[in-house]
GROMACS .gro file of C-alpha atoms in nm:
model
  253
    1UNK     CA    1  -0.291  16.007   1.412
    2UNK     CA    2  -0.514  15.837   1.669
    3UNK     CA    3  -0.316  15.740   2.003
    4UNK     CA    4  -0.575  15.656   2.203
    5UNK     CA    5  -0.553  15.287   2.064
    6UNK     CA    6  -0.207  15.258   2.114
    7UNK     CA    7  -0.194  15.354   2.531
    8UNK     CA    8  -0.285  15.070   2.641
    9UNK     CA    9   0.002  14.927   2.493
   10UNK     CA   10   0.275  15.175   2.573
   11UNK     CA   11   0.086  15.114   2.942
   12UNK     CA   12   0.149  14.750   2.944
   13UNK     CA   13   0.542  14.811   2.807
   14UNK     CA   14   0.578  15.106   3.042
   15UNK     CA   15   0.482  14.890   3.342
   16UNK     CA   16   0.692  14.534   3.189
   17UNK     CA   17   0.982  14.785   3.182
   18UNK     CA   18   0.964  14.854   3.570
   19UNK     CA   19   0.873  14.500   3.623
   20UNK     CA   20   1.098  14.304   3.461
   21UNK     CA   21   1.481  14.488   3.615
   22UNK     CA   22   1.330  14.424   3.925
   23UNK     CA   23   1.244  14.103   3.884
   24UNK     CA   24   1.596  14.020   3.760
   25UNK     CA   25   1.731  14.239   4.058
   26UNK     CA   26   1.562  13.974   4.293
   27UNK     CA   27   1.672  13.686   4.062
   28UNK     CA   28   2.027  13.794   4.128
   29UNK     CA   29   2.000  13.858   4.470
   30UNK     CA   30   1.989  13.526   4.583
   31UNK     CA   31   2.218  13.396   4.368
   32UNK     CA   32   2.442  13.653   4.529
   33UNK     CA   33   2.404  13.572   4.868
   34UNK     CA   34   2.416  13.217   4.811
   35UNK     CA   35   2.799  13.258   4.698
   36UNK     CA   36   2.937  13.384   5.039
   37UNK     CA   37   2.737  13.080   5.211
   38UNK     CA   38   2.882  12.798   5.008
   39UNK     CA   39   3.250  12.951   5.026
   40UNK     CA   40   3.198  12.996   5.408
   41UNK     CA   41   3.157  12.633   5.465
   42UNK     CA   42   3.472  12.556   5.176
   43UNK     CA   43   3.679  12.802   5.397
   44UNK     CA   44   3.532  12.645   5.741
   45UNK     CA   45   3.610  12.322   5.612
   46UNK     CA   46   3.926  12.379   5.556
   47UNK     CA   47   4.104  12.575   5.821
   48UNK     CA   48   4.041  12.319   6.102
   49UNK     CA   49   4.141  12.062   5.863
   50UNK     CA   50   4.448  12.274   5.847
   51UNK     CA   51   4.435  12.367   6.209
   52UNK     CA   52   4.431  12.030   6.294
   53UNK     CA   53   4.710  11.915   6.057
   54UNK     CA   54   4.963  12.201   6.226
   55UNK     CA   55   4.829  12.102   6.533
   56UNK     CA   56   4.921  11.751   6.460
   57UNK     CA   57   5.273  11.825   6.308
   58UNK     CA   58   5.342  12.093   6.538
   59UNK     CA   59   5.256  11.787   6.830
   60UNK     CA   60   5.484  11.550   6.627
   61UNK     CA   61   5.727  11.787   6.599
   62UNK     CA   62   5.771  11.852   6.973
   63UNK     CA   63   5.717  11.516   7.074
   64UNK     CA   64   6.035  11.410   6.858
   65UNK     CA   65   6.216  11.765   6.988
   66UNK     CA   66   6.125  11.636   7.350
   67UNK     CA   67   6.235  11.267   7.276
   68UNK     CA   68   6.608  11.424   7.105
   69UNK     CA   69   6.625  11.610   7.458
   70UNK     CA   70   6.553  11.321   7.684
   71UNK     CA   71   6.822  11.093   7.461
   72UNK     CA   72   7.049  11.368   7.485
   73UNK     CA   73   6.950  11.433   7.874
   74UNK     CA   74   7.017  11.076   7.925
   75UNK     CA   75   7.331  11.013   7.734
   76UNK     CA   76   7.494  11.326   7.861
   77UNK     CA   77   7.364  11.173   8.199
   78UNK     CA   78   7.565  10.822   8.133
   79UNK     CA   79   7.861  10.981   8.012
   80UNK     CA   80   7.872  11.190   8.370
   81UNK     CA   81   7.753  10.858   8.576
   82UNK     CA   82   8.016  10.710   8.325
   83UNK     CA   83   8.273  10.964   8.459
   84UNK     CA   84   8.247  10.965   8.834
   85UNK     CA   85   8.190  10.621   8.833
   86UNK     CA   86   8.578  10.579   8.623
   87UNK     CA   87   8.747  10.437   8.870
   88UNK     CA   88   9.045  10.644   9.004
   89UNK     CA   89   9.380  10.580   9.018
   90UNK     CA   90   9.559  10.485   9.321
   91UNK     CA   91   9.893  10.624   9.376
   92UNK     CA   92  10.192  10.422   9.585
   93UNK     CA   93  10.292  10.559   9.890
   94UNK     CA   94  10.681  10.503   9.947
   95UNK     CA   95  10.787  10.686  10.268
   96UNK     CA   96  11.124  10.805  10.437
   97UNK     CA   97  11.237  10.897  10.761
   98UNK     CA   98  11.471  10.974  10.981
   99UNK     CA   99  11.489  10.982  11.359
  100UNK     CA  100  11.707  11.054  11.647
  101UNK     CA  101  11.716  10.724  11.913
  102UNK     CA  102  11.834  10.719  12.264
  103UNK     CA  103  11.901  10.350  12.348
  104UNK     CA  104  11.963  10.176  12.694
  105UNK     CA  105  12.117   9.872  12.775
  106UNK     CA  106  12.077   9.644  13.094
  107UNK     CA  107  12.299   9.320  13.078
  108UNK     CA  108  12.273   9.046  13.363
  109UNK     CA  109  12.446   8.741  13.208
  110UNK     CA  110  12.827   8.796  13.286
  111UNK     CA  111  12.968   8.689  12.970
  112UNK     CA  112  12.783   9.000  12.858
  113UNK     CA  113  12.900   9.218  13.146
  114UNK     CA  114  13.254   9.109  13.107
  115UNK     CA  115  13.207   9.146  12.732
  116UNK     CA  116  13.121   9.542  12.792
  117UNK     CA  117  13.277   9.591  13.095
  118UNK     CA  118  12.939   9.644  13.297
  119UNK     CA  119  12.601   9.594  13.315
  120UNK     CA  120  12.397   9.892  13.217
  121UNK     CA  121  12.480  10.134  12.919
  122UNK     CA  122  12.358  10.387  12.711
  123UNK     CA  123  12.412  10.482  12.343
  124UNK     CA  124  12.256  10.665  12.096
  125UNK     CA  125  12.203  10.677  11.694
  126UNK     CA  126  12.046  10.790  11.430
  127UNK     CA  127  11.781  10.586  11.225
  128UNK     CA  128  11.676  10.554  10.904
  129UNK     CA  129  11.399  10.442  10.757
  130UNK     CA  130  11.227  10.339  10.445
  131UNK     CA  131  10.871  10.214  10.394
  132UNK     CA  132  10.552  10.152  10.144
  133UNK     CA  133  10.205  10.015  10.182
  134UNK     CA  134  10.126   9.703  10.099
  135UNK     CA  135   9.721   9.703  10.210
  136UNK     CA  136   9.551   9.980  10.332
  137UNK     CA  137   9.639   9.943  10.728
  138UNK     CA  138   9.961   9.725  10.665
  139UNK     CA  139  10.295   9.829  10.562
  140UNK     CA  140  10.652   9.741  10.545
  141UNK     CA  141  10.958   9.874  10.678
  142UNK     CA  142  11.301   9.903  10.664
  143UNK     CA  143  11.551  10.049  10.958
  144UNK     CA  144  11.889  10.128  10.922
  145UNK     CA  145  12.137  10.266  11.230
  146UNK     CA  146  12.385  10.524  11.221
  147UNK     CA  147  12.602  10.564  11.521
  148UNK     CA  148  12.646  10.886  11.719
  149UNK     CA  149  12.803  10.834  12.054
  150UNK     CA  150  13.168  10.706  12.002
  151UNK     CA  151  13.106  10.469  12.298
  152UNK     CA  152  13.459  10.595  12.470
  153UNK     CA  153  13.304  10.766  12.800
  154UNK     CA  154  13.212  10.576  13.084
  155UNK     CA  155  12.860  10.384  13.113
  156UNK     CA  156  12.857  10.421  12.700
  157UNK     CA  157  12.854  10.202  12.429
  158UNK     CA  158  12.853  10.268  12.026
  159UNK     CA  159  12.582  10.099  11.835
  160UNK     CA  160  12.778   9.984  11.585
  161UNK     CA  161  12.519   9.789  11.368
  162UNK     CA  162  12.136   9.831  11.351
  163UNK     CA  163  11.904   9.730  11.113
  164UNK     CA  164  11.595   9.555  11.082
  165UNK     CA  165  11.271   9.485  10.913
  166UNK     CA  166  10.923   9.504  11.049
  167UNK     CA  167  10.540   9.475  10.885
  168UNK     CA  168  10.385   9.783  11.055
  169UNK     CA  169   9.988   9.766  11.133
  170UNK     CA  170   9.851  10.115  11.122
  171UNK     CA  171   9.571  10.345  11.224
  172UNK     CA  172   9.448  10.643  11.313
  173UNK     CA  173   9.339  10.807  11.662
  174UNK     CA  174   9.094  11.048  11.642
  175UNK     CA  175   9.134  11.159  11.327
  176UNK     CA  176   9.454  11.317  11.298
  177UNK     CA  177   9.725  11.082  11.508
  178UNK     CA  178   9.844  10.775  11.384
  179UNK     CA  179   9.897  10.481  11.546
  180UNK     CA  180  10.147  10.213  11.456
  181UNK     CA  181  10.304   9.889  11.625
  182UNK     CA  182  10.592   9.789  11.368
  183UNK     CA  183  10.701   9.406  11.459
  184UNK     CA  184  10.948   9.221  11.278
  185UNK     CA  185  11.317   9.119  11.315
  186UNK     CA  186  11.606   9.322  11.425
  187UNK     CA  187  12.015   9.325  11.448
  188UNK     CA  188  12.195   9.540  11.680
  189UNK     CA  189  12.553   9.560  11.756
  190UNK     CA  190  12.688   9.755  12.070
  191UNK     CA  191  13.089   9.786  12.111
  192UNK     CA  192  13.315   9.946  12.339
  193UNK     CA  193  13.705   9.958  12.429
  194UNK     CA  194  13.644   9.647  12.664
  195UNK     CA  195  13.447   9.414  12.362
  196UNK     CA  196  13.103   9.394  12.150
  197UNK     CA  197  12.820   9.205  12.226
  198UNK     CA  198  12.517   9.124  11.916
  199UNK     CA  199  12.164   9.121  12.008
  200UNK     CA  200  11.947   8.927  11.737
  201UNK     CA  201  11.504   8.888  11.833
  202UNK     CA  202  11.216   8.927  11.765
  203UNK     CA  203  11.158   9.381  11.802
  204UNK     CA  204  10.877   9.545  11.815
  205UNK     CA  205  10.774   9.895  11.870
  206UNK     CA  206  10.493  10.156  11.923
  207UNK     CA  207  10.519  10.449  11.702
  208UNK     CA  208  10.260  10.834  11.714
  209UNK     CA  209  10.266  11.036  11.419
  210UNK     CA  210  10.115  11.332  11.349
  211UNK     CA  211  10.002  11.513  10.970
  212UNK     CA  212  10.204  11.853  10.928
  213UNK     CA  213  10.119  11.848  10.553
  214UNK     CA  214   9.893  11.612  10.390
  215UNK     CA  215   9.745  11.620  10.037
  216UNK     CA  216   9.651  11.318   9.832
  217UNK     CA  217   9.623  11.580   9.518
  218UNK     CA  218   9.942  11.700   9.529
  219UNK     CA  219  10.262  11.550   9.408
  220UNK     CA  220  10.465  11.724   9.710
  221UNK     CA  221  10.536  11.477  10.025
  222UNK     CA  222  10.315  11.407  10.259
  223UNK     CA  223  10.485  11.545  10.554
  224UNK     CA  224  10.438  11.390  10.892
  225UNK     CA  225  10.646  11.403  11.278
  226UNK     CA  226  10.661  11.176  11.548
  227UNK     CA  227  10.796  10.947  11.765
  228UNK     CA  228  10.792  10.616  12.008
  229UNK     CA  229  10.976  10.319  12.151
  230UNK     CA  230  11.107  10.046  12.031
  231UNK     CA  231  11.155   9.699  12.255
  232UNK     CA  232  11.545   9.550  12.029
  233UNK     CA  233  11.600   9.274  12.307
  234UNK     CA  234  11.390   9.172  12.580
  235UNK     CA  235  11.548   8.861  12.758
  236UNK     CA  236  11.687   8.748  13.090
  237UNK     CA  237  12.015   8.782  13.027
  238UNK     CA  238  11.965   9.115  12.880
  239UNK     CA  239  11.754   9.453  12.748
  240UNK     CA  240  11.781   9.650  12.495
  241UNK     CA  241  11.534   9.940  12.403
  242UNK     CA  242  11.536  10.275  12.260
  243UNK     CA  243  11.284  10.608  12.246
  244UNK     CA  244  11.273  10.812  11.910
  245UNK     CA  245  11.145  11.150  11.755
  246UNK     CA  246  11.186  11.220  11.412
  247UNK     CA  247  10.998  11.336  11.059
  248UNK     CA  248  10.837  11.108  10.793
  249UNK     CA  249  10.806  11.233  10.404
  250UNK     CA  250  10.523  11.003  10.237
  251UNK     CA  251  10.621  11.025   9.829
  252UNK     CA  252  10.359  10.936   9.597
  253UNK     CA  253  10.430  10.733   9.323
   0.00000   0.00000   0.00000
């Protein structure tokens, strides 16, 4: 058989056979590498829109978070301002006292003199007292006498009778002394083995106190000593005035 006529044939299909795989190898190649480029800008669409979206709910998020804080800042806030500013309650002082009193007596009228047998006599008593506030710096008070001295030696008298009532102005001295000028009425009976004689005026006293115990949280008394003067009779025909030391309990109520 004669193959001579039939190479350039097998040429031409020998060289289409190299041709033609690598043309389709090029074909595909661009098709291939154009798949990563149009995912990459799917995918870098996407994650900032999703960036931005957490970003934007992650914001919203915390801004509400923040706002629950600051309304729960600010009512805890007004339920503390709510609780100091509660107003407290204030308690009622009722106080008690008792005190040992020297008095002295200077008569000059002689129906008094002849009435005692003299003109100048001492006695002494105890006193009792009971009190509250009614303002701040102004109380009220309450004495009662109890008599010591029998009245039968010589140059003394018994105080039979005592008692009074007095508004008492108060204030402190530096802090820890207090200061107070009771004023008010008083009744005081002196009697001895000759006669009586009844004083009845206008009394008024100084009194200094001083804090042994004192604690407005506590229940337990106040506890508080002192002492002072007290003007029963001041008049021409006679005197009348006494010194005291004693203790004061302060209850409150």
């Amino acid at each position: 058989m004669n193959y001579r006529r039939y190479w350039p044939v097998g040429a031409a299909l020998l060289a289409a056979g190299f041709i033609v795989p690598a043309y389709a190898q090029e074909s595909a190649a661009p098709a291939d590498e154009s798949a990563p480029v149009e995912a990459a800008p799917a995918e870098a669409v996407a994650d900032p829109l999703a960036t931005d979206s957490g970003a934007a709910g992650a914001e919203a998020t915390g801004s509400e978070t923040g706002s629950e804080a600051v309304e729960t800042s600010a009512s805890e806030d007004s339920g503390s301002d709510e609780t100091a500013s509660a107003p407290r309650r204030e308690s009622l002082y009722v106080y008690g006292g008792i005190d040992y009193a020297a008095l002295s007596t200077s008569l000059s009228k002689d129906s008094l003199k002849n009435s005692l047998g003299g003109d100048d006599f001492d006695s002494d008593f105890y006193r009792l007292r009971v009190g509250t506030r009614l303002l701040p710096s102004i109380g009220i008070e309450a004495q009662f006498g109890i008599k010591n001295e029998d009245g039968k030696s010589a140059g003394k008298v018994e105080t039979s009778q005592m008692y009074g009532l007095y508004v008492v102005p108060t204030g402190n001295l530096f802090r820890f002394l207090e200061v107070s000028a009771p004023i008010g009425y008083s009744h005081l009976r002196l009697e001895n083995s000759n006669g009586k004689v009844d004083f009845d005026s206008l009394s008024f006293g100084l009194n200094l106190e001083v804090p042994v115990y004192v604690n407005p949280d506590s229940r337990w008394p106040d506890v508080r000593i002192g002492g002072g003067g007290t003007v029963f009779y001041a008049e021409r025909e006679a005197r009348t005035y006494g010194y005291h030391a004693g203790v004061r309990l302060d209850f409150k109520i």
